[in-house]
Coordinates of C-alpha atoms and ligand atoms in Angstrom, one line a residue:
M1 CA -68.4 40.5 -22.6
L2 CA -64.9 40.6 -21.3
I3 CA -62.5 41.9 -24.0
I4 CA -58.9 41.2 -23.1
F5 CA -56.2 43.2 -24.8
G6 CA -52.8 41.4 -24.7
A7 CA -54.7 38.1 -24.6
S8 CA -51.9 36.0 -25.9
G9 CA -49.6 37.1 -23.0
D10 CA -48.9 35.2 -19.9
L11 CA -51.4 36.9 -17.6
T12 CA -54.4 35.7 -19.5
A13 CA -53.5 32.0 -19.4
R14 CA -51.9 32.2 -15.9
K15 CA -54.4 34.3 -14.0
L16 CA -57.4 35.5 -16.0
V17 CA -58.8 32.4 -17.6
P18 CA -58.3 30.3 -14.4
A19 CA -60.2 33.0 -12.5
I20 CA -63.0 33.1 -15.0
Y21 CA -63.1 29.3 -15.0
N22 CA -63.5 29.3 -11.2
L23 CA -66.4 31.8 -11.5
F24 CA -68.0 29.6 -14.2
K25 CA -67.6 26.5 -12.0
G26 CA -69.0 28.3 -9.0
G27 CA -72.1 29.5 -11.0
H28 CA -71.1 33.2 -10.6
L29 CA -71.1 34.1 -14.3
P30 CA -74.2 35.4 -16.0
E31 CA -75.7 33.0 -18.5
H32 CA -74.9 35.4 -21.4
F33 CA -71.2 35.8 -20.9
V34 CA -68.3 35.6 -23.4
V35 CA -64.6 36.4 -23.4
L36 CA -63.0 37.9 -26.5
G37 CA -59.2 37.8 -26.5
A38 CA -57.5 40.4 -28.7
S39 CA -53.8 40.8 -29.4
R40 CA -51.2 40.8 -32.2
S41 CA -50.9 37.0 -32.6
N42 CA -52.5 35.3 -35.6
L43 CA -54.7 32.8 -33.8
S44 CA -58.2 31.4 -34.5
D45 CA -60.9 31.0 -31.8
S46 CA -60.0 27.3 -31.7
D47 CA -56.2 28.0 -31.4
F48 CA -56.9 30.4 -28.5
R49 CA -59.1 27.9 -26.7
Q50 CA -56.5 25.3 -27.0
K51 CA -53.9 27.7 -25.6
V52 CA -55.7 29.1 -22.7
V53 CA -58.1 26.3 -21.8
L54 CA -57.6 22.8 -23.3
E55 CA -53.8 22.7 -23.3
S56 CA -53.2 25.3 -20.5
T57 CA -50.9 24.0 -17.8
Y58 CA -52.5 26.6 -15.5
L59 CA -55.9 25.0 -15.9
Q60 CA -55.0 21.3 -15.9
G61 CA -55.4 20.8 -12.2
K62 CA -58.7 22.6 -12.1
L63 CA -60.1 20.7 -15.1
K64 CA -59.1 17.3 -13.8
G65 CA -62.2 15.1 -13.4
A66 CA -64.5 17.6 -15.0
A67 CA -67.0 16.2 -17.6
E68 CA -66.1 16.8 -21.2
N69 CA -69.2 18.8 -22.0
H70 CA -68.6 21.0 -18.9
I71 CA -65.1 21.9 -20.3
K72 CA -66.5 22.4 -23.8
T73 CA -69.3 24.7 -22.5
F74 CA -66.6 26.8 -20.9
A75 CA -64.2 26.8 -23.8
D76 CA -67.1 27.7 -26.2
K77 CA -67.5 31.0 -24.3
I78 CA -64.0 32.1 -25.4
F79 CA -63.2 33.8 -28.7
Y80 CA -60.2 35.5 -30.3
T81 CA -59.6 38.3 -32.7
D82 CA -56.2 39.3 -34.2
L83 CA -55.5 43.1 -34.0
G84 CA -52.8 42.9 -36.7
K85 CA -49.4 44.5 -36.2
D86 CA -50.2 47.2 -33.8
Y87 CA -52.5 48.0 -30.9
D88 CA -52.7 51.6 -32.1
T89 CA -54.7 50.9 -35.1
D90 CA -58.2 51.2 -36.4
Y91 CA -60.6 49.1 -34.3
T92 CA -63.4 48.9 -36.9
A93 CA -62.8 45.1 -37.4
L94 CA -62.7 44.6 -33.6
S95 CA -65.8 46.6 -33.1
G96 CA -67.6 44.5 -35.8
R97 CA -66.6 41.3 -33.9
I98 CA -67.8 42.7 -30.7
A99 CA -71.1 43.7 -32.2
D100 CA -71.5 40.2 -33.8
L101 CA -70.7 38.4 -30.5
N102 CA -73.0 40.8 -28.6
K103 CA -75.9 39.9 -31.0
E104 CA -75.2 36.2 -31.0
H105 CA -74.8 35.9 -27.2
Q106 CA -77.1 38.7 -26.0
T107 CA -74.5 40.5 -23.8
D108 CA -76.7 43.6 -23.7
E109 CA -73.7 45.8 -24.8
N110 CA -72.2 45.4 -21.3
Y111 CA -68.5 45.4 -21.9
I112 CA -65.3 45.2 -19.8
F113 CA -62.1 46.1 -21.6
Y114 CA -59.2 44.5 -19.8
L115 CA -55.8 46.0 -20.6
S116 CA -53.1 43.5 -20.1
T117 CA -50.5 45.1 -22.4
P118 CA -47.5 47.2 -21.6
P119 CA -48.8 50.4 -20.0
S120 CA -47.3 52.6 -22.8
L121 CA -50.2 51.3 -24.9
Y122 CA -53.1 52.0 -22.4
E123 CA -53.9 55.5 -23.7
A124 CA -53.8 54.5 -27.4
I125 CA -56.0 51.5 -26.8
A126 CA -58.5 53.6 -24.7
K127 CA -58.6 56.2 -27.6
N128 CA -59.2 53.5 -30.2
I129 CA -62.0 51.9 -28.2
C130 CA -63.6 55.3 -27.7
D131 CA -63.2 56.2 -31.4
Q132 CA -65.5 53.2 -32.1
G133 CA -68.1 54.6 -29.7
L134 CA -67.4 51.7 -27.4
S135 CA -66.8 53.7 -24.3
D136 CA -70.2 55.5 -24.2
E137 CA -72.8 54.0 -21.9
L138 CA -76.0 54.9 -23.8
N139 CA -76.7 51.2 -24.2
G140 CA -75.1 48.9 -21.6
W141 CA -72.2 49.8 -19.3
K142 CA -68.6 50.0 -20.4
R143 CA -65.7 49.5 -17.9
L144 CA -62.0 49.6 -18.4
I145 CA -59.7 47.5 -16.2
V146 CA -56.0 48.4 -16.2
E147 CA -53.2 46.3 -14.9
K148 CA -50.2 47.6 -12.9
P149 CA -47.8 49.2 -13.2
F150 CA -49.9 52.3 -13.2
G151 CA -47.2 54.8 -14.1
Y152 CA -43.5 54.9 -13.5
S153 CA -43.5 58.0 -11.4
L154 CA -45.9 60.6 -10.1
E155 CA -45.6 62.5 -13.4
S156 CA -46.3 59.5 -15.6
A157 CA -49.1 58.3 -13.4
R158 CA -50.8 61.8 -13.7
Q159 CA -50.3 61.8 -17.4
L160 CA -51.8 58.3 -17.7
N161 CA -54.8 59.4 -15.6
E162 CA -55.3 62.5 -17.7
G163 CA -54.9 60.4 -20.8
L164 CA -57.5 57.8 -19.8
H165 CA -59.9 60.4 -18.5
Q166 CA -60.2 61.8 -22.1
Y167 CA -61.9 58.6 -23.1
F168 CA -63.4 57.0 -20.0
K169 CA -64.9 58.6 -16.9
E170 CA -63.2 57.8 -13.6
S171 CA -66.2 55.8 -12.5
Q172 CA -65.6 53.5 -15.5
I173 CA -61.9 52.9 -14.7
Y174 CA -60.8 50.0 -12.5
R175 CA -57.1 50.0 -11.6
I176 CA -56.3 46.5 -10.5
D177 CA -54.1 45.8 -7.5
H178 CA -54.4 42.1 -6.9
Y179 CA -53.5 42.4 -3.2
L180 CA -56.8 44.1 -2.6
G181 CA -58.4 40.9 -4.0
K182 CA -56.8 38.9 -1.2
E183 CA -59.3 37.9 1.4
T184 CA -56.9 38.6 4.2
V185 CA -56.2 42.1 3.0
Q186 CA -59.9 42.8 3.0
N187 CA -60.1 41.3 6.5
L188 CA -57.9 44.1 7.7
L189 CA -61.0 46.3 7.4
V190 CA -63.2 43.8 9.3
T191 CA -60.6 43.3 12.0
R192 CA -60.4 47.0 12.6
F193 CA -64.0 48.1 12.1
A194 CA -66.1 45.2 13.2
N195 CA -64.4 44.6 16.6
S196 CA -64.6 46.9 19.5
I197 CA -61.6 45.1 21.1
F198 CA -59.0 46.3 18.6
E199 CA -60.2 49.7 17.4
P200 CA -60.0 51.5 20.7
L201 CA -56.3 50.5 20.9
W202 CA -55.6 51.4 17.2
N203 CA -53.7 54.6 17.8
R204 CA -50.6 56.3 19.1
N205 CA -51.6 55.8 22.8
Y206 CA -51.3 52.0 22.6
I207 CA -49.3 51.1 19.5
H208 CA -45.5 51.3 19.7
H209 CA -44.8 50.6 16.0
V210 CA -46.1 48.9 13.0
E211 CA -44.1 46.4 10.9
I212 CA -45.1 45.1 7.5
T213 CA -43.1 42.4 5.7
N214 CA -43.6 41.1 2.2
A215 CA -41.0 38.4 1.4
E216 CA -40.7 36.2 -1.6
S217 CA -38.4 33.2 -1.8
G218 CA -38.3 33.4 -5.6
G219 CA -36.1 35.6 -7.6
V220 CA -37.1 37.7 -10.7
E221 CA -37.7 34.4 -12.7
K222 CA -38.2 35.3 -16.4
R223 CA -39.1 38.9 -15.7
G224 CA -35.6 40.3 -15.5
G225 CA -36.2 42.7 -18.4
Y226 CA -39.2 44.3 -16.8
Y227 CA -38.0 44.1 -13.2
D228 CA -34.6 45.7 -13.9
K229 CA -36.4 48.9 -15.0
S230 CA -38.7 48.7 -12.0
G231 CA -37.2 47.5 -8.8
A232 CA -38.9 46.5 -5.5
L233 CA -40.1 49.9 -4.7
R234 CA -42.1 50.4 -7.9
D235 CA -43.0 46.7 -8.3
M236 CA -44.4 46.0 -4.8
F237 CA -44.1 49.0 -2.4
Q238 CA -45.8 51.8 -4.4
N239 CA -48.9 49.7 -5.0
H240 CA -49.5 46.5 -3.0
L241 CA -47.8 47.6 0.2
L242 CA -49.0 51.1 0.3
Q243 CA -52.5 49.7 -0.2
I244 CA -52.0 47.6 2.9
V245 CA -50.6 50.6 4.7
S246 CA -53.7 52.7 3.8
L247 CA -56.0 50.0 5.3
V248 CA -54.0 50.0 8.5
V249 CA -53.8 53.8 8.8
M250 CA -57.2 54.9 7.5
E251 CA -60.0 56.3 9.7
P252 CA -63.3 54.5 9.9
P253 CA -65.3 55.1 6.8
I254 CA -68.9 56.3 7.1
G255 CA -70.1 53.2 5.3
P256 CA -68.9 50.2 3.4
N257 CA -69.3 51.6 -0.1
A258 CA -66.5 52.1 -2.6
E259 CA -66.4 55.9 -2.4
E260 CA -66.5 56.2 1.4
I261 CA -63.8 53.6 1.8
R262 CA -61.6 55.0 -0.9
N263 CA -62.0 58.6 0.4
E264 CA -60.5 57.4 3.7
K265 CA -57.7 55.5 2.0
V266 CA -56.7 58.6 0.1
K267 CA -56.7 60.7 3.2
A268 CA -54.5 58.0 4.8
L269 CA -52.0 58.0 1.9
K270 CA -51.9 61.8 1.9
S271 CA -51.0 61.8 5.6
L272 CA -47.8 59.8 5.1
R273 CA -44.9 62.2 5.9
I274 CA -43.1 62.6 2.6
M275 CA -39.3 62.5 3.1
R276 CA -37.5 65.0 0.9
D277 CA -34.2 65.9 2.4
E278 CA -31.2 63.6 1.8
K279 CA -30.4 63.1 5.5
T280 CA -33.9 61.8 6.3
L281 CA -33.9 59.7 3.2
Y282 CA -30.4 58.3 4.0
K283 CA -31.5 57.4 7.6
N284 CA -34.9 55.9 6.7
T285 CA -34.5 54.0 3.5
I286 CA -32.4 50.9 2.6
R287 CA -32.1 49.2 -0.7
A288 CA -30.3 46.1 -1.5
Q289 CA -29.8 43.4 -4.1
Y290 CA -29.4 39.6 -3.8
V291 CA -26.1 38.1 -4.7
A292 CA -25.3 34.5 -5.6
S293 CA -25.4 31.9 -2.9
V294 CA -26.0 28.2 -2.3
I295 CA -29.4 27.2 -0.9
D296 CA -29.9 23.6 0.2
G297 CA -26.7 22.6 -1.6
E298 CA -28.0 24.2 -4.9
P299 CA -26.2 27.2 -6.4
V300 CA -28.6 30.2 -6.8
K301 CA -27.8 33.0 -9.2
G302 CA -27.3 36.6 -8.1
Y303 CA -29.6 39.2 -9.4
R304 CA -27.0 40.6 -11.8
E305 CA -26.7 37.2 -13.4
E306 CA -30.4 36.8 -14.1
E307 CA -31.7 36.8 -17.6
G308 CA -32.6 40.3 -18.9
V309 CA -30.8 42.1 -16.0
D310 CA -27.9 44.5 -16.7
P311 CA -24.7 42.9 -15.2
E312 CA -24.0 46.3 -13.5
S313 CA -27.6 46.9 -12.4
T314 CA -28.2 48.9 -9.3
T315 CA -31.9 48.0 -9.2
E316 CA -33.1 47.0 -5.7
T317 CA -34.6 43.6 -5.1
Y318 CA -35.0 44.6 -1.4
A319 CA -36.4 47.8 -0.1
A320 CA -37.0 48.7 3.6
I321 CA -38.6 52.1 4.5
K322 CA -39.2 53.7 7.8
F323 CA -41.8 56.5 7.9
F324 CA -44.3 58.4 10.0
V325 CA -47.9 59.3 9.5
D326 CA -48.7 62.9 10.2
N327 CA -52.2 62.8 11.7
W328 CA -53.9 62.7 15.1
R329 CA -54.1 59.0 15.3
W330 CA -50.5 58.1 14.3
A331 CA -48.3 61.0 15.5
D332 CA -44.8 59.6 16.4
V333 CA -45.6 56.0 15.6
P334 CA -42.9 54.6 13.3
F335 CA -43.9 52.3 10.4
Y336 CA -41.4 49.9 9.1
V337 CA -42.2 48.3 5.7
R338 CA -40.0 46.0 3.7
T339 CA -40.4 44.0 0.6
A340 CA -37.9 41.7 -1.1
K341 CA -37.1 38.8 -3.4
R342 CA -35.0 35.7 -2.6
M343 CA -35.8 35.7 1.1
P344 CA -35.8 32.5 3.2
T345 CA -39.6 32.1 2.7
K346 CA -42.6 33.6 1.0
V347 CA -44.7 35.5 3.5
T348 CA -46.7 38.7 3.9
E349 CA -47.8 39.9 7.3
V350 CA -48.7 43.0 9.3
V351 CA -47.5 43.2 12.8
I352 CA -48.9 45.7 15.3
H353 CA -46.5 46.0 18.2
F354 CA -48.3 47.4 21.3
K355 CA -46.6 49.6 24.0
S356 CA -45.7 48.1 27.3
P357 CA -48.1 48.8 30.2
H358 CA -47.5 52.3 31.5
H359 CA -46.6 51.1 34.9
Q360 CA -44.8 47.8 35.0
I361 CA -45.6 45.8 38.1
F362 CA -44.0 42.5 37.1
K363 CA -40.7 44.0 36.3
D364 CA -38.6 40.9 36.9
S365 CA -41.0 38.6 35.1
G366 CA -39.0 38.6 31.8
M367 CA -42.0 40.1 29.9
D368 CA -40.6 43.6 29.5
S369 CA -38.7 42.7 26.4
K370 CA -41.7 40.9 24.9
D371 CA -44.4 43.2 23.7
N372 CA -48.0 42.4 23.0
K373 CA -48.4 41.8 19.3
L374 CA -51.2 41.5 16.8
I375 CA -50.0 39.6 13.7
I376 CA -52.2 39.7 10.7
R377 CA -51.1 37.1 8.3
I378 CA -51.9 37.9 4.7
Q379 CA -50.2 34.8 3.2
P380 CA -49.5 31.8 3.6
D381 CA -51.1 30.2 6.7
E382 CA -53.7 33.0 6.6
G383 CA -55.0 34.1 10.0
I384 CA -54.6 36.3 13.0
L385 CA -52.4 35.8 16.1
V386 CA -52.4 37.8 19.3
K387 CA -49.4 37.4 21.6
F388 CA -50.0 38.2 25.2
G389 CA -48.6 37.5 28.7
V390 CA -49.9 34.7 31.0
K391 CA -48.9 33.8 34.5
V392 CA -46.8 30.7 34.9
P393 CA -48.6 28.6 37.5
G394 CA -46.8 28.5 40.8
Q395 CA -45.2 30.9 43.3
G396 CA -44.4 34.4 42.4
F397 CA -45.4 36.3 39.1
K398 CA -43.4 34.8 36.4
V399 CA -44.9 35.7 33.0
E400 CA -44.8 33.8 29.8
R401 CA -46.1 34.7 26.4
A402 CA -49.1 32.8 25.0
N403 CA -50.7 32.8 21.5
L404 CA -54.4 33.3 20.7
D405 CA -55.0 32.4 17.1
F406 CA -57.4 32.1 14.3
Y407 CA -56.7 30.3 11.0
Y408 CA -58.7 30.7 7.8
S409 CA -57.9 27.0 7.1
S410 CA -60.1 26.1 10.0
L411 CA -63.1 27.3 8.1
T412 CA -63.7 24.1 6.3
E413 CA -67.0 25.2 4.7
T414 CA -65.6 28.3 3.1
H415 CA -64.3 28.7 -0.5
V416 CA -61.8 31.5 -0.4
M417 CA -61.9 33.1 -3.9
E418 CA -58.5 33.8 -5.5
A419 CA -57.7 37.5 -5.9
Y420 CA -58.4 37.7 -9.7
E421 CA -61.6 35.8 -9.3
R422 CA -63.0 38.2 -6.7
L423 CA -61.8 41.3 -8.6
L424 CA -63.2 40.3 -11.9
L425 CA -66.5 39.5 -10.3
D426 CA -66.6 42.8 -8.6
A427 CA -65.8 44.6 -11.8
M428 CA -68.7 42.8 -13.5
Q429 CA -71.0 43.9 -10.7
G430 CA -69.7 47.5 -10.9
D431 CA -68.2 47.4 -7.4
A432 CA -64.9 49.4 -7.4
T433 CA -64.2 49.1 -3.6
L434 CA -61.2 46.9 -4.2
Y435 CA -59.8 48.9 -7.1
A436 CA -57.5 51.9 -6.8
R437 CA -58.9 55.3 -7.6
A438 CA -56.8 57.9 -9.6
D439 CA -56.1 60.1 -6.5
E440 CA -55.0 57.0 -4.4
V441 CA -52.5 56.0 -7.0
E442 CA -51.2 59.6 -7.3
A443 CA -50.9 60.0 -3.5
A444 CA -48.9 56.7 -3.4
W445 CA -46.5 58.0 -6.1
E446 CA -46.2 61.3 -4.3
F447 CA -44.7 59.5 -1.3
V448 CA -42.5 57.2 -3.4
D449 CA -41.2 59.6 -5.9
P450 CA -38.6 61.4 -3.7
I451 CA -37.2 58.0 -2.5
L452 CA -36.8 56.9 -6.1
D453 CA -35.2 60.2 -7.0
Y454 CA -32.8 60.0 -4.0
W455 CA -31.8 56.5 -4.8
K456 CA -31.1 57.5 -8.4
N457 CA -29.4 60.8 -7.9
G458 CA -28.5 61.2 -4.2
E459 CA -25.0 61.3 -2.7
D460 CA -24.0 58.5 -0.4
V461 CA -26.7 56.1 -1.6
K462 CA -25.6 52.6 -1.3
V463 CA -26.9 49.4 -2.8
Y464 CA -26.2 46.7 -0.2
G465 CA -25.8 43.1 -1.1
Y466 CA -27.4 40.1 0.6
S467 CA -27.0 36.5 -0.1
A468 CA -30.0 34.9 -1.8
G469 CA -31.9 33.1 0.9
V470 CA -31.3 35.4 3.9
W471 CA -33.4 38.1 5.5
G472 CA -31.7 41.0 3.6
P473 CA -28.7 43.0 4.5
T474 CA -27.9 42.9 8.3
N475 CA -27.8 46.7 8.5
A476 CA -31.5 46.7 7.8
D477 CA -32.0 45.9 11.5
E478 CA -30.5 49.3 12.3
L479 CA -33.6 50.9 10.8
I480 CA -35.7 49.7 13.7
D481 CA -35.2 52.0 16.7
G482 CA -34.8 50.5 20.1
I483 CA -35.6 46.9 19.4
A484 CA -33.1 46.8 16.5
M485 CA -34.7 43.8 14.9
W486 CA -37.3 42.9 12.4
R487 CA -39.7 40.0 13.1
N488 CA -38.5 37.4 10.6
P489 CA -41.5 35.3 10.1
E490 CA -41.6 31.6 9.2
M491 CA -43.9 29.7 6.9
N492 CA -46.3 29.2 9.8
L493 CA -48.0 32.0 11.5
A494 CA -47.1 30.8 15.0
D495 CA -43.4 30.6 14.9
D496 CA -43.0 29.8 18.6
P497 CA -45.2 27.3 20.4
G498 CA -46.5 29.9 22.9
F499 CA -46.7 29.0 26.5
C500 CA -48.7 26.0 27.7
V501 CA -48.7 23.6 30.6
I502 CA -49.6 20.1 29.4
C503 CA -50.2 18.5 32.9
Ligands
BG6_601 C1 -46.6 41.3 -8.5 C2 -45.2 41.7 -8.7 O1 -47.5 42.4 -8.6 O2 -46.8 40.6 -7.3 C3 -44.3 40.4 -8.6 O3 -45.0 42.3 -10.0 C4 -44.6 39.7 -7.3 O4 -42.9 40.8 -8.7 C5 -46.1 39.4 -7.2 O5 -43.9 38.5 -7.4 C6 -46.4 38.9 -5.8 O6 -47.7 38.5 -5.7 P1 -48.2 37.4 -4.6 O7 -49.7 37.4 -4.8 O8 -47.6 36.1 -5.1 O9 -47.7 37.8 -3.3

């Protein structure tokens, strides 16, 4: 039984129910499976089914053409219970409903509690669940999934971990980071550890620098109230991007199980060099905010004009950080990571820039300014591209750059699960590999905290402006040593045609 707290909120209709529907349609759900939504709205089972299934705009596309009894069978698995005024209340009635549903649908007392409420309620909900004896695993397993944000700072993340650990064991807690549910993020592990052509080069001897870009074309939409208290560093960098960083940086795990992989990820996060002094923080961090502009003839609001945002807000919608990793593999290799809203396109990619050959024979070939690159595209146009030099046919040694590529879209037979679909299925099967462990989350905050503190209290800290629809403030290029430029990716993975001779 999946019990969702905060079930009348947007996430349930937008992500969770569509993911459960996909699992149902794909035949991945156990026969005895039910969902119980719980929140503070006064809804009946039938009202809730209407809202999240039958009239849900998020499901309409998926339900199109499906037989009526198929939709009904799915909708009949969904129930609702009203918690009353407050989440911090006596859960006797909720517990009774769970017991009844368990008996009726033979769910063997295997429960997942999914917390999709403001994080300030997590501890109280966990306590109230525990008070009903619903966290003990004498009969059936009990798991707790918590949504981000997990804490607002290192201190609050620690408190939250300690709070939850009073009621649930760490092995029962699943901290969701939906980027880990993305197929292409998991493929980082496979690219690195299933290929002998990349791994030997994956170190300071061959890699010049690593660049990670996460760009969104959208603004803060209707989430201004939340976002203004958070900002890009907390919203994206501390969790999703540092998770990607940990997969790029980590050492090979002993095996593929959750603990081995997460042990290596923690080690990776702990080896990020924490920047503490103002001079270093000034030189290596940039924050900025989008300002009003016109995109394709349409006026676009600036961040400060967005609903729910303080008109004098200094919250960043763009964050770019340069940092180093203090370990044997990565000594002196700079990492450049940026995330932002209102960029020219929506794209996430990791770019590994290789060093030039130690001794350059074809000096005049024009290749010296074009490094070998491995581009791992997380989204969209998911795939991998290697850029390398080829000889231009003819006299002499003129070199051009060619592309060697792989696209997920070429795998016609494969159904790529959506992130929430994969993660929910993993939680049901008790596989926590793609969930963040307590120490991982804390290690990530440890790195981020001094930056946030500097941005809040430091001297000389600026918030730059960039017009909505451009690649951030121009001075962000100064962060990149030597090359002085970010790779500004396009919608498509291959943004140049690569060299070829047609005839
Ligand atoms: C969420 C952030 O975690 O990730 C949002 O809170 C952001 O601000 C979203 O838009 C991006 O996710 P995706 O999967 O669309 O890249």
